[in-house]
Amino acid sequence: MKNVLLTVVLMLFCAFAFGQAKYHFTIDLLHVADDKISVELIPPALKKNEVVYNLPKIVPGTYSEDDFGRYIENFEALDKNGQPLPVEQMSTNSWKVRKAKKLGKIRYKVNDTFDDFGDNKKVFEPCGSNIQRDTNYLLNNHCFAGYFDGMKQIPFQLRVIHPDNIYGSTALDDVDVSATSDLFEAENYNRLVDSPLMYGVADTATIMIGNSAVLISVYSPNKVVSAAFLAGKIDKLLQAQGAYLGGVLPVKKYAFLVYLNDKGGVSGAQGALEHSYSSVYFMPEGNDDNTVQFFMDVAAHEFFHILTPLNIHSEEIHYFDFNTPKMSKHLWLYEGTTEYHAHLVQEKYGLTTKEDFLQVLQQKITTSRQRYIDTLPFTVMSANCLDTYANQYGNVYQKGALIAMCLDIKLLQLSAGKYGILNLIADLSKKYGKDQPFKDEALFAEIGKLTYPEIRIFLEKYVAGSQALPLEEILALVGVNFSPLVQDSTFTLGRISFELGTDQRQRISNLSNMNAFGKAMGYQVNDIILSLNGTEITASNLDAAILDLYKTAKVGEPMQMVVLRKNAAGVEEKVSLSAPMVKVPRKRVNVLEFDANADAEQLALRDSWLLEKK
């Protein structure tokens, strides 16, 4: 009787496993060979005799066609008895399975993108996959798990089998208590793709921002940087971002997954890829000030994506087509406002100065106008950023942030300093939220209803239209002077170039543009800089030392630089270089400066813009 009962229970369990509307993926990290991972899928119930299984061509946030199906090998479909079913590969990313009603499982192996040094187009590392057995596994789920046509909106279950000394970092919750198996649930394919994982020997730290836990997980091949080190550096920034958002974050858990490299990557790039609840970083392995500041700036941007597009996004994003996507018109909202928040928060909470903030805006104006088409309507560029205007996409971080700045100041002006762009983001989040997308064509009208008719007119004229942003007019409202061209003079080190060598020493690398002062100093290529006017030069402080020098320098006073230079015998020896300091003419474009004669109304609006709200 017991055997009969056990048989019935097992039959019911199998029927449930094969019949429920859920994908069951298993990734095996125990049996990894040749940098390939085995993936197995027990599919949801299928009602058609033929189905098409897909891996993405493109994923949100990258705006590049990567064709993740090209990393799949040995694809096979088996019936519930383990017998092969007919499979036809229809394209790089799609496989047709016949007799699909009998389908019991799909199996295949996945190559990693980090080792793809061939002639194929390269995958940006934060969007790719790394497979280093027993060392590091970066698992962007779109590299490993696919979906059937018309079946992206049902639940996905992902099980990762791993050695007991390997820990998985992710914003997903592990619902399995096993030390060698993790089980994750996602409500649909979009959420699965939006939830990367990184496995390795645990090096993590957690920061509490209000009631939200922020995980920092680091892979540093030479143990140069630890999670605790980065946590210590970023804590003040994250606390500031939490305060900027009112003390309550729209997520309960967030994960920074940081892969540090000591050899460079196949894409030749570094940076990060944002997700709603996490972000993935690919950066050089270093703990110098420049590397840390780069991480801080990028992390500040990526973290603010918990606002957009998590809680505010269009139908194009909500129902994202991973193989033939239609792009939203509103990259100014997703990337532009996020970039703007990332820099404004650092100024508001004392991490940078207001003058530094103006310098950031000044550089964005210059970059936007010199590298991109200023008359191209931003909505048109956004909708066509995959093809026609792919080379204009970078403007989302330049002009996109400037659009957000203009909106912020304009909203503050119309509301007497009480309502800015962050308030607008909050109201849009309440109206829509992560489960209700907006219609692309209707967004400007909705913003007009939530705020002021003037704001809708601004968006239609300067974002959907071809007119240049009225920067001079907008900045004047907060007592900032905008000068398209300024001719003056400045101190110089001689128009020489520097580079940081592999020995972490600053050296003079190029003298081809050297001016008269540089010639008077007597520089030589490969001089290693030891000190500048008495300040010892390290791997990370050269720029700061130069700025400090310029602040106190006077024409005619001597500047002294001590360098290491090889003599005729090839032996390094100290050489002292010196010459009287001079100023040289220069031209500056798009100069922003605070107006010393700003009136009370301008100053009050400036305070609303730049000061922390108490």
Coordinates of C-alpha atoms in Angstrom, one line a residue:
M1 CA 0.0 0.0 0.0
K2 CA 2.9 2.3 0.9
N3 CA 4.5 1.6 -2.4
V4 CA 1.3 2.3 -4.3
L5 CA 0.8 5.6 -2.4
L6 CA 4.4 6.7 -3.1
T7 CA 4.0 5.9 -6.8
V8 CA 0.8 8.1 -6.9
V9 CA 2.5 10.9 -5.1
L10 CA 5.5 10.8 -7.5
M11 CA 3.2 10.7 -10.5
L12 CA 1.3 13.7 -9.2
F13 CA 4.6 15.6 -8.5
C14 CA 5.8 14.9 -12.0
A15 CA 2.5 16.0 -13.5
F16 CA 2.7 19.2 -11.5
A17 CA 6.3 19.9 -12.4
F18 CA 5.7 19.4 -16.1
G19 CA 2.2 20.9 -16.2
Q20 CA 2.5 24.1 -14.3
A21 CA 2.9 27.5 -16.0
K22 CA 6.5 28.2 -15.0
Y23 CA 10.0 27.8 -16.4
H24 CA 12.4 25.7 -14.3
F25 CA 16.0 26.5 -15.2
T26 CA 19.0 24.8 -13.6
I27 CA 22.6 26.2 -14.0
D28 CA 25.4 23.8 -13.0
L29 CA 28.5 25.3 -11.6
L30 CA 29.8 22.0 -10.3
H31 CA 30.7 20.5 -13.6
V32 CA 32.3 23.3 -15.6
A33 CA 34.7 22.4 -18.4
D34 CA 36.4 24.6 -21.1
D35 CA 34.7 27.7 -19.7
K36 CA 31.3 26.3 -20.5
I37 CA 28.3 26.0 -18.2
S38 CA 25.5 23.4 -18.6
V39 CA 21.9 24.7 -18.6
E40 CA 18.8 22.6 -18.3
L41 CA 15.2 23.8 -18.7
I42 CA 12.0 22.0 -17.7
P43 CA 9.5 24.0 -19.6
P44 CA 6.1 25.3 -18.7
A45 CA 3.1 23.4 -20.2
L46 CA 3.1 23.8 -24.0
K47 CA -0.1 23.7 -26.0
K48 CA 1.4 23.8 -29.5
N49 CA 3.1 21.2 -31.6
E50 CA 5.8 23.6 -32.5
V51 CA 7.4 26.3 -30.3
V52 CA 10.3 28.7 -30.8
Y53 CA 12.9 29.1 -28.0
N54 CA 14.8 32.4 -28.0
L55 CA 17.8 34.0 -26.5
P56 CA 18.0 37.8 -26.7
K57 CA 19.5 39.8 -29.5
I58 CA 19.5 42.8 -27.3
V59 CA 18.7 43.6 -23.7
P60 CA 17.5 46.8 -22.0
G61 CA 20.2 49.3 -21.0
T62 CA 22.7 48.3 -23.6
Y63 CA 21.2 49.6 -26.9
S64 CA 23.5 47.3 -28.9
E65 CA 22.7 44.1 -30.8
D66 CA 24.8 41.4 -29.1
D67 CA 23.1 38.1 -30.3
F68 CA 23.6 36.0 -27.1
G69 CA 22.5 32.9 -29.0
R70 CA 25.9 32.7 -30.6
Y71 CA 27.4 31.5 -27.3
I72 CA 25.1 28.4 -27.2
E73 CA 26.4 24.9 -28.0
N74 CA 24.9 21.4 -28.2
F75 CA 21.3 22.6 -28.0
E76 CA 19.0 19.6 -27.7
A77 CA 15.3 19.0 -26.8
L78 CA 14.1 15.8 -25.1
D79 CA 10.7 14.3 -24.5
K80 CA 9.5 13.3 -21.0
N81 CA 11.2 9.9 -21.5
G82 CA 14.5 11.4 -22.4
Q83 CA 14.2 10.8 -26.2
P84 CA 15.4 13.5 -28.6
L85 CA 12.8 15.7 -30.3
P86 CA 13.3 17.4 -33.7
V87 CA 15.1 20.8 -33.4
E88 CA 15.8 23.4 -36.1
Q89 CA 18.0 26.4 -35.5
M90 CA 16.1 29.2 -37.3
S91 CA 18.6 32.0 -36.6
T92 CA 21.5 32.9 -34.3
N93 CA 19.1 33.4 -31.4
S94 CA 16.2 31.1 -32.1
W95 CA 15.5 27.3 -32.2
K96 CA 12.3 25.7 -33.3
V97 CA 11.2 22.5 -31.4
R98 CA 8.8 20.2 -33.0
K99 CA 6.4 17.8 -31.2
A100 CA 6.6 20.3 -28.5
K101 CA 3.6 18.9 -26.5
K102 CA 5.9 16.0 -25.6
L103 CA 8.8 18.3 -24.6
G104 CA 10.3 17.3 -21.2
K105 CA 13.5 19.4 -21.1
I106 CA 15.9 21.4 -23.1
R107 CA 19.7 21.2 -22.5
Y108 CA 22.6 23.2 -23.9
K109 CA 26.0 24.6 -22.9
V110 CA 26.9 28.3 -22.7
N111 CA 30.3 29.8 -23.6
D112 CA 31.4 33.0 -21.8
T113 CA 31.7 36.4 -23.5
F114 CA 34.7 37.5 -21.5
D115 CA 37.0 35.2 -23.5
D116 CA 35.6 36.0 -26.9
F117 CA 38.8 37.6 -28.4
G118 CA 37.9 36.6 -31.9
D119 CA 36.8 38.8 -34.8
N120 CA 33.1 38.9 -33.7
K121 CA 31.5 42.0 -32.3
K122 CA 32.3 42.3 -28.6
V123 CA 29.9 42.2 -25.7
F124 CA 30.3 45.0 -23.2
E125 CA 31.5 43.1 -20.1
P126 CA 28.8 44.3 -17.6
C127 CA 26.3 42.9 -20.1
G128 CA 28.2 39.6 -20.6
S129 CA 29.3 36.5 -18.8
N130 CA 32.4 35.3 -17.1
I131 CA 33.2 31.6 -16.4
Q132 CA 36.3 31.0 -14.4
R133 CA 36.0 27.6 -12.7
D134 CA 35.9 27.8 -8.9
T135 CA 37.0 31.5 -9.1
N136 CA 34.4 33.8 -10.6
Y137 CA 31.1 33.4 -12.4
L138 CA 29.4 36.6 -13.7
L139 CA 25.9 35.4 -14.7
N140 CA 23.8 37.9 -16.6
N141 CA 20.7 35.7 -17.0
H142 CA 20.0 36.7 -20.6
C143 CA 23.3 34.9 -21.5
F144 CA 22.0 31.6 -20.1
A145 CA 18.1 31.5 -20.0
G146 CA 15.7 32.1 -22.8
Y147 CA 12.0 32.1 -23.4
F148 CA 9.3 30.7 -25.8
D149 CA 7.5 32.9 -28.2
G150 CA 4.5 34.6 -26.5
M151 CA 5.5 33.2 -23.1
K152 CA 7.7 35.9 -21.4
Q153 CA 5.1 37.0 -18.9
I154 CA 4.8 33.8 -16.8
P155 CA 7.0 33.0 -13.8
F156 CA 10.6 31.8 -14.0
Q157 CA 12.5 29.7 -11.5
L158 CA 16.2 29.5 -11.5
R159 CA 18.3 27.0 -9.6
V160 CA 22.1 27.4 -9.4
I161 CA 24.0 24.4 -8.2
H162 CA 27.5 25.3 -6.9
P163 CA 30.4 24.3 -4.6
D164 CA 29.8 25.0 -0.9
N165 CA 32.7 27.5 -0.8
I166 CA 31.1 29.6 -3.6
Y167 CA 28.7 32.4 -2.7
G168 CA 26.1 34.0 -5.0
S169 CA 25.6 37.7 -4.8
T170 CA 22.4 39.1 -6.3
A171 CA 19.4 41.3 -5.5
L172 CA 17.1 38.2 -5.7
D173 CA 16.2 36.3 -2.6
D174 CA 17.5 32.7 -2.3
V175 CA 14.5 30.6 -1.2
D176 CA 16.6 27.5 -0.8
V177 CA 18.4 26.8 2.5
S178 CA 21.0 24.4 0.9
A179 CA 24.7 25.3 1.1
T180 CA 25.2 24.0 -2.5
S181 CA 22.0 25.0 -4.2
D182 CA 20.3 28.4 -4.6
L183 CA 16.8 28.9 -5.8
F184 CA 15.5 32.2 -7.2
E185 CA 12.0 33.2 -8.3
A186 CA 11.1 35.9 -10.9
E187 CA 7.6 36.9 -11.9
N188 CA 8.5 37.1 -15.6
Y189 CA 11.4 37.1 -18.1
N190 CA 12.0 40.8 -17.8
R191 CA 12.6 40.5 -14.0
L192 CA 14.9 37.5 -14.6
V193 CA 17.0 39.4 -17.1
D194 CA 16.9 42.4 -14.7
S195 CA 18.5 40.3 -11.9
P196 CA 22.2 39.4 -12.6
L197 CA 24.2 37.2 -10.2
M198 CA 27.9 36.9 -9.4
Y199 CA 29.4 33.8 -7.8
G200 CA 32.8 33.4 -6.2
V201 CA 34.5 33.2 -2.8
A202 CA 32.5 35.7 -0.7
D203 CA 33.8 39.2 -0.4
T204 CA 30.8 41.3 0.5
A205 CA 29.7 44.2 2.6
T206 CA 26.2 45.6 3.4
I207 CA 25.2 49.2 3.9
M208 CA 21.8 50.1 5.4
I209 CA 20.1 53.1 3.7
G210 CA 17.1 53.7 5.8
N211 CA 15.3 50.4 5.8
S212 CA 17.0 49.2 2.6
A213 CA 19.9 46.8 2.5
V214 CA 22.6 47.6 -0.1
L215 CA 24.9 44.7 -0.9
I216 CA 28.4 45.4 -2.3
S217 CA 30.1 42.3 -3.8
V218 CA 33.6 42.5 -5.2
Y219 CA 35.8 40.2 -7.3
S220 CA 39.4 41.5 -7.2
P221 CA 41.8 38.9 -8.7
N222 CA 44.8 40.2 -6.8
K223 CA 42.9 41.1 -3.7
V224 CA 43.8 44.8 -4.2
V225 CA 40.3 46.0 -3.5
S226 CA 37.9 44.6 -0.9
A227 CA 34.1 45.1 -0.6
A228 CA 34.7 46.7 2.8
F229 CA 37.1 49.2 1.2
L230 CA 34.5 50.2 -1.5
A231 CA 31.7 50.2 1.1
G232 CA 33.7 52.7 3.2
K233 CA 34.2 54.9 0.1
I234 CA 30.6 54.8 -1.1
D235 CA 28.7 54.9 2.2
K236 CA 28.5 58.7 2.4
L237 CA 27.3 58.9 -1.2
L238 CA 24.6 56.3 -0.6
Q239 CA 23.5 58.0 2.6
A240 CA 23.2 61.2 0.7
Q241 CA 21.2 59.6 -2.1
G242 CA 18.9 58.1 0.5
A243 CA 18.4 61.5 2.1
Y244 CA 17.9 63.1 -1.4
L245 CA 15.1 60.6 -2.0
G246 CA 13.4 61.5 1.3
G247 CA 14.9 58.7 3.5
V248 CA 12.8 55.9 2.0
L249 CA 14.0 54.0 -1.1
P250 CA 11.7 52.3 -3.5
V251 CA 13.6 49.0 -3.2
K252 CA 14.2 46.9 -0.1
K253 CA 17.4 45.3 -1.4
Y254 CA 20.0 46.5 -3.9
A255 CA 23.2 44.9 -5.1
F256 CA 26.4 46.4 -6.5
L257 CA 28.3 43.5 -8.4
V258 CA 31.8 44.8 -9.0
Y259 CA 34.2 42.8 -11.2
L260 CA 37.7 44.3 -11.1
N261 CA 40.1 43.3 -13.9
D262 CA 43.9 43.4 -14.1
K263 CA 44.2 42.6 -17.8
G264 CA 41.6 44.6 -19.6
G265 CA 38.6 43.2 -21.4
V266 CA 37.6 42.2 -24.9
S267 CA 35.4 45.2 -25.4
G268 CA 38.1 47.7 -24.6
A269 CA 35.6 49.6 -22.4
Q270 CA 34.9 50.0 -18.7
G271 CA 31.8 51.0 -16.9
A272 CA 28.5 49.6 -15.7
L273 CA 25.1 48.3 -16.7
E274 CA 22.1 49.4 -14.7
H275 CA 19.3 47.2 -13.5
S276 CA 16.2 48.0 -11.4
Y277 CA 17.6 46.4 -8.2
S278 CA 21.3 46.1 -9.0
S279 CA 24.1 47.2 -11.2
V280 CA 27.2 45.4 -12.7
Y281 CA 30.6 47.0 -12.9
F282 CA 33.7 46.2 -15.0
M283 CA 36.6 48.3 -13.9
P284 CA 40.4 48.2 -13.6
E285 CA 41.7 46.7 -10.4
G286 CA 43.0 49.8 -8.5
N287 CA 42.4 51.6 -5.3
D288 CA 43.8 55.0 -6.3
D289 CA 41.7 58.2 -6.0
N290 CA 40.9 58.3 -9.8
T291 CA 39.6 54.7 -9.8
V292 CA 37.5 55.3 -6.7
Q293 CA 36.1 58.6 -8.0
F294 CA 35.2 56.9 -11.3
F295 CA 33.3 54.2 -9.4
M296 CA 31.6 56.8 -7.2
D297 CA 30.4 58.8 -10.3
V298 CA 29.2 55.7 -12.1
A299 CA 27.6 54.1 -9.0
A300 CA 25.8 57.3 -8.2
H301 CA 24.2 57.2 -11.7
E302 CA 23.3 53.5 -11.7
F303 CA 21.8 53.6 -8.2
F304 CA 19.4 56.3 -9.3
H305 CA 17.9 53.9 -11.8
I306 CA 15.7 52.7 -8.9
L307 CA 13.6 55.7 -9.9
T308 CA 13.6 55.4 -13.6
P309 CA 12.9 53.1 -15.4
L310 CA 12.0 50.9 -12.4
N311 CA 9.0 53.0 -11.4
I312 CA 8.4 55.1 -14.5
H313 CA 8.7 53.5 -18.0
S314 CA 6.8 53.2 -21.3
E315 CA 5.1 50.3 -22.8
E316 CA 8.2 49.7 -25.0
I317 CA 10.2 48.9 -21.9
H318 CA 7.5 47.1 -19.9
Y319 CA 6.8 44.8 -22.8
F320 CA 10.4 44.8 -24.1
D321 CA 10.9 42.7 -27.3
F322 CA 14.3 41.1 -26.8
N323 CA 14.8 40.3 -30.5
T324 CA 13.0 43.0 -32.5
P325 CA 12.8 45.9 -30.0
K326 CA 10.9 49.1 -30.4
M327 CA 12.7 51.9 -28.5
S328 CA 11.0 54.5 -26.3
K329 CA 11.2 58.2 -27.1
H330 CA 12.1 59.2 -23.6
L331 CA 15.7 58.4 -23.0
W332 CA 15.9 62.0 -21.5
L333 CA 13.8 60.6 -18.6
Y334 CA 15.6 57.2 -18.1
E335 CA 19.2 58.3 -18.6
G336 CA 19.2 62.1 -18.6
T337 CA 17.4 62.7 -15.3
T338 CA 19.4 59.8 -13.7
E339 CA 22.7 61.4 -14.7
Y340 CA 21.5 64.8 -13.5
H341 CA 20.5 63.4 -10.1
A342 CA 23.8 61.6 -9.7
H343 CA 25.8 64.9 -9.9
L344 CA 23.3 67.2 -8.1
V345 CA 23.1 64.9 -5.1
Q346 CA 26.8 65.1 -4.6
E347 CA 26.6 68.9 -4.6
K348 CA 23.6 69.1 -2.4
Y349 CA 25.1 67.0 0.4
G350 CA 28.6 68.4 0.3
L351 CA 30.5 65.7 -1.6
T352 CA 31.5 68.2 -4.2
T353 CA 31.3 72.0 -4.4
K354 CA 28.8 74.1 -6.2
E355 CA 31.6 75.3 -8.4
D356 CA 32.5 71.7 -9.2
F357 CA 28.9 71.1 -10.2
L358 CA 29.0 74.0 -12.6
Q359 CA 32.1 72.5 -14.1
V360 CA 30.2 69.3 -14.7
L361 CA 27.4 71.1 -16.4
Q362 CA 29.8 73.2 -18.5
Q363 CA 31.6 70.1 -19.7
K364 CA 28.2 68.5 -20.7
I365 CA 27.2 71.6 -22.7
T366 CA 30.5 71.5 -24.6
T367 CA 30.5 67.8 -25.2
S368 CA 26.9 67.9 -26.3
R369 CA 27.4 70.7 -28.8
Q370 CA 30.7 69.6 -30.2
R371 CA 30.1 65.9 -30.6
Y372 CA 26.4 65.6 -31.3
I373 CA 23.6 67.1 -33.5
D374 CA 22.0 69.8 -31.3
T375 CA 19.1 70.3 -33.7
L376 CA 18.1 66.6 -33.7
P377 CA 14.9 66.2 -31.7
F378 CA 15.7 64.2 -28.6
T379 CA 12.6 62.0 -28.9
V380 CA 13.5 61.2 -32.5
M381 CA 17.1 60.2 -31.5
S382 CA 15.8 58.1 -28.6
A383 CA 13.3 56.2 -30.8
N384 CA 16.0 55.5 -33.4
C385 CA 19.1 55.0 -31.2
L386 CA 19.6 51.4 -32.3
D387 CA 20.1 52.2 -36.0
T388 CA 19.7 55.6 -37.7
Y389 CA 21.0 57.6 -34.7
A390 CA 23.2 55.0 -32.9
N391 CA 26.1 57.4 -33.0
Q392 CA 24.0 60.0 -31.1
Y393 CA 23.1 57.8 -28.2
G394 CA 25.9 59.2 -26.0
N395 CA 24.1 62.5 -25.9
V396 CA 21.7 61.0 -23.3
Y397 CA 24.4 61.6 -20.7
Q398 CA 25.1 65.1 -21.9
K399 CA 22.1 66.9 -23.3
G400 CA 19.8 64.5 -21.5
A401 CA 21.2 65.7 -18.1
L402 CA 20.9 69.4 -19.3
I403 CA 17.2 68.8 -20.2
A404 CA 16.7 67.6 -16.6
M405 CA 18.5 70.6 -15.3
C406 CA 16.4 73.0 -17.3
L407 CA 13.2 71.2 -16.1
D408 CA 14.3 71.3 -12.5
I409 CA 15.0 75.1 -12.5
K410 CA 11.9 75.9 -14.5
L411 CA 9.7 73.8 -12.1
L412 CA 11.3 75.5 -9.1
Q413 CA 10.7 78.9 -10.7
L414 CA 7.0 78.2 -11.4
S415 CA 6.5 76.8 -7.9
A416 CA 8.4 79.5 -6.0
G417 CA 11.1 77.0 -5.1
K418 CA 8.7 74.3 -3.7
Y419 CA 8.5 71.8 -6.5
G420 CA 11.4 70.5 -8.6
I421 CA 12.2 67.6 -10.9
L422 CA 12.5 65.1 -8.0
N423 CA 8.9 66.0 -7.0
L424 CA 7.8 65.3 -10.6
I425 CA 9.6 61.9 -10.6
A426 CA 7.8 61.1 -7.3
D427 CA 4.4 62.1 -8.8
L428 CA 5.0 60.1 -12.0
S429 CA 5.9 57.1 -9.8
K430 CA 2.7 57.4 -7.9
K431 CA 0.6 57.7 -11.1
Y432 CA 2.3 54.8 -12.8
G433 CA 4.6 52.6 -10.8
K434 CA 6.6 49.5 -11.9
D435 CA 3.5 47.5 -13.0
Q436 CA 1.8 50.2 -15.1
P437 CA 3.6 51.6 -18.1
F438 CA 2.8 54.9 -19.8
K439 CA 2.2 55.5 -23.5
D440 CA 5.1 57.2 -25.2
E441 CA 2.9 59.7 -27.0
A442 CA 1.0 60.7 -23.9
L443 CA 3.8 61.5 -21.5
F444 CA 4.3 65.2 -22.2
A445 CA 0.6 65.8 -21.8
E446 CA 0.5 63.9 -18.5
I447 CA 3.5 65.9 -17.2
G448 CA 1.7 69.1 -18.2
K449 CA -1.4 68.0 -16.1
L450 CA 0.8 67.1 -13.1
T451 CA 2.7 70.4 -13.2
Y452 CA 2.2 73.4 -15.4
P453 CA 1.2 74.1 -19.0
E454 CA 4.5 75.9 -19.5
I455 CA 6.4 72.6 -18.8
R456 CA 4.5 70.8 -21.5
I457 CA 5.3 73.6 -23.9
F458 CA 9.0 73.4 -22.9
L459 CA 9.1 69.6 -23.5
E460 CA 7.4 69.8 -26.9
K461 CA 9.6 72.7 -28.0
Y462 CA 13.0 71.7 -26.8
V463 CA 12.8 67.9 -26.4
A464 CA 10.4 66.8 -29.1
G465 CA 11.4 69.9 -31.2
S466 CA 14.6 70.9 -32.8
Q467 CA 15.3 74.2 -31.0
A468 CA 18.4 74.4 -28.8
L469 CA 17.9 74.4 -25.1
P470 CA 17.5 78.0 -23.7
L471 CA 20.5 77.6 -21.4
E472 CA 21.3 81.3 -21.0
E473 CA 17.7 82.1 -20.1
I474 CA 17.3 79.2 -17.7
L475 CA 20.6 79.6 -15.9
A476 CA 20.0 83.3 -15.4
L477 CA 17.0 82.4 -13.2
V478 CA 19.4 81.1 -10.6
G479 CA 22.1 83.7 -11.0
V480 CA 24.5 81.8 -13.3
N481 CA 26.1 83.6 -16.2
F482 CA 26.5 81.6 -19.4
S483 CA 29.2 82.8 -21.8
P484 CA 29.6 80.8 -25.1
L485 CA 33.1 82.1 -25.5
V486 CA 35.6 83.6 -23.0
Q487 CA 39.2 84.7 -24.0
D488 CA 41.6 85.1 -21.1
S489 CA 45.0 83.7 -19.9
T490 CA 46.1 81.0 -17.6
F491 CA 49.1 79.3 -16.1
T492 CA 50.5 76.3 -17.8
L493 CA 53.0 73.5 -17.2
G494 CA 54.1 73.8 -20.7
R495 CA 51.4 71.9 -22.7
I496 CA 53.0 68.5 -22.0
S497 CA 51.2 65.2 -21.6
F498 CA 51.4 62.7 -18.7
E499 CA 50.6 59.1 -18.2
L500 CA 50.5 56.7 -15.3
G501 CA 53.0 53.9 -16.0
T502 CA 52.5 50.2 -15.0
D503 CA 54.8 51.0 -12.1
Q504 CA 52.2 53.5 -10.8
R505 CA 54.6 56.4 -11.4
Q506 CA 53.6 59.6 -13.3
R507 CA 55.7 60.2 -16.3
I508 CA 55.9 62.7 -19.1
S509 CA 54.7 61.0 -22.3
N510 CA 54.5 63.6 -25.0
L511 CA 56.1 66.9 -25.8
S512 CA 54.8 67.5 -29.3
N513 CA 52.6 70.4 -28.3
M514 CA 55.1 71.9 -25.8
N515 CA 55.2 75.7 -25.6
A516 CA 58.0 78.2 -24.6
F517 CA 57.5 77.6 -20.9
G518 CA 57.9 73.9 -21.3
K519 CA 61.1 74.4 -23.3
A520 CA 62.4 76.6 -20.6
M521 CA 61.7 73.9 -18.0
G522 CA 63.8 71.4 -20.1
Y523 CA 61.4 68.4 -19.9
Q524 CA 62.3 65.1 -21.6
V525 CA 60.0 62.3 -22.6
N526 CA 59.9 59.5 -19.9
D527 CA 60.9 61.9 -17.1
I528 CA 59.2 60.5 -13.9
I529 CA 57.7 63.2 -11.8
L530 CA 58.7 63.1 -8.2
S531 CA 57.5 66.4 -6.9
L532 CA 55.9 69.7 -8.0
N533 CA 56.8 72.8 -6.0
G534 CA 57.6 70.6 -3.0
T535 CA 54.5 68.4 -3.2
E536 CA 55.4 64.7 -3.6
I537 CA 53.6 63.3 -6.6
T538 CA 51.9 59.9 -6.3
A539 CA 49.8 57.8 -8.7
S540 CA 46.7 59.7 -7.9
N541 CA 47.4 63.3 -6.9
L542 CA 49.0 65.0 -9.9
D543 CA 45.9 66.8 -11.1
A544 CA 45.2 68.0 -7.6
A545 CA 48.8 69.2 -7.2
I546 CA 48.6 71.2 -10.4
L547 CA 45.3 72.8 -9.4
D548 CA 46.7 73.8 -6.0
L549 CA 49.8 75.3 -7.8
Y550 CA 47.6 77.4 -10.1
K551 CA 45.6 78.8 -7.2
T552 CA 48.6 80.5 -5.6
A553 CA 50.9 81.0 -8.5
K554 CA 52.2 84.4 -9.5
V555 CA 53.7 85.5 -12.8
G556 CA 57.5 85.5 -12.6
E557 CA 57.8 83.2 -9.6
P558 CA 59.8 80.0 -10.2
M559 CA 58.1 76.7 -10.6
Q560 CA 60.2 73.7 -9.6
M561 CA 59.7 70.1 -10.7
V562 CA 62.0 67.2 -9.5
V563 CA 62.1 64.3 -11.9
L564 CA 63.9 61.0 -12.3
R565 CA 65.8 60.8 -15.5
K566 CA 68.0 58.1 -16.9
N567 CA 71.6 59.2 -17.5
A568 CA 73.9 58.1 -20.3
A569 CA 74.5 54.9 -18.5
G570 CA 70.8 54.1 -18.1
V571 CA 70.8 54.8 -14.4
E572 CA 67.9 56.9 -13.0
E573 CA 69.0 60.1 -11.2
K574 CA 67.2 63.1 -9.7
V575 CA 67.1 66.2 -11.9
S576 CA 65.6 69.5 -10.7
L577 CA 63.9 71.6 -13.4
S578 CA 62.8 75.2 -12.9
A579 CA 61.6 78.3 -14.8
P580 CA 59.6 81.5 -14.1
M581 CA 55.9 81.0 -14.4
V582 CA 54.0 82.7 -17.2
K583 CA 50.4 83.0 -18.3
V584 CA 49.4 82.1 -21.9
P585 CA 46.3 83.1 -23.8
R586 CA 43.4 80.7 -23.9
K587 CA 39.9 80.4 -25.2
R588 CA 37.1 78.8 -23.1
V589 CA 33.7 77.8 -24.4
N590 CA 30.4 77.5 -22.6
V591 CA 31.7 79.0 -19.4
L592 CA 29.4 79.0 -16.4
E593 CA 30.0 81.3 -13.4
F594 CA 27.9 82.4 -10.5
D595 CA 26.8 86.0 -10.9
A596 CA 28.3 88.1 -8.1
N597 CA 25.5 90.6 -8.6
A598 CA 22.6 88.2 -8.5
D599 CA 19.5 89.7 -6.9
A600 CA 17.5 88.3 -4.0
E601 CA 15.0 86.5 -6.2
Q602 CA 17.8 84.7 -8.1
L603 CA 19.7 83.8 -4.9
A604 CA 16.5 82.4 -3.3
L605 CA 15.9 80.2 -6.4
R606 CA 19.5 79.2 -6.5
D607 CA 19.3 78.0 -2.9
S608 CA 16.2 76.0 -3.7
W609 CA 18.1 74.4 -6.6
L610 CA 21.4 73.7 -4.9
L611 CA 20.9 73.5 -1.1
E612 CA 19.8 70.5 0.9
K613 CA 16.2 70.8 1.9
K614 CA 15.8 70.9 5.7

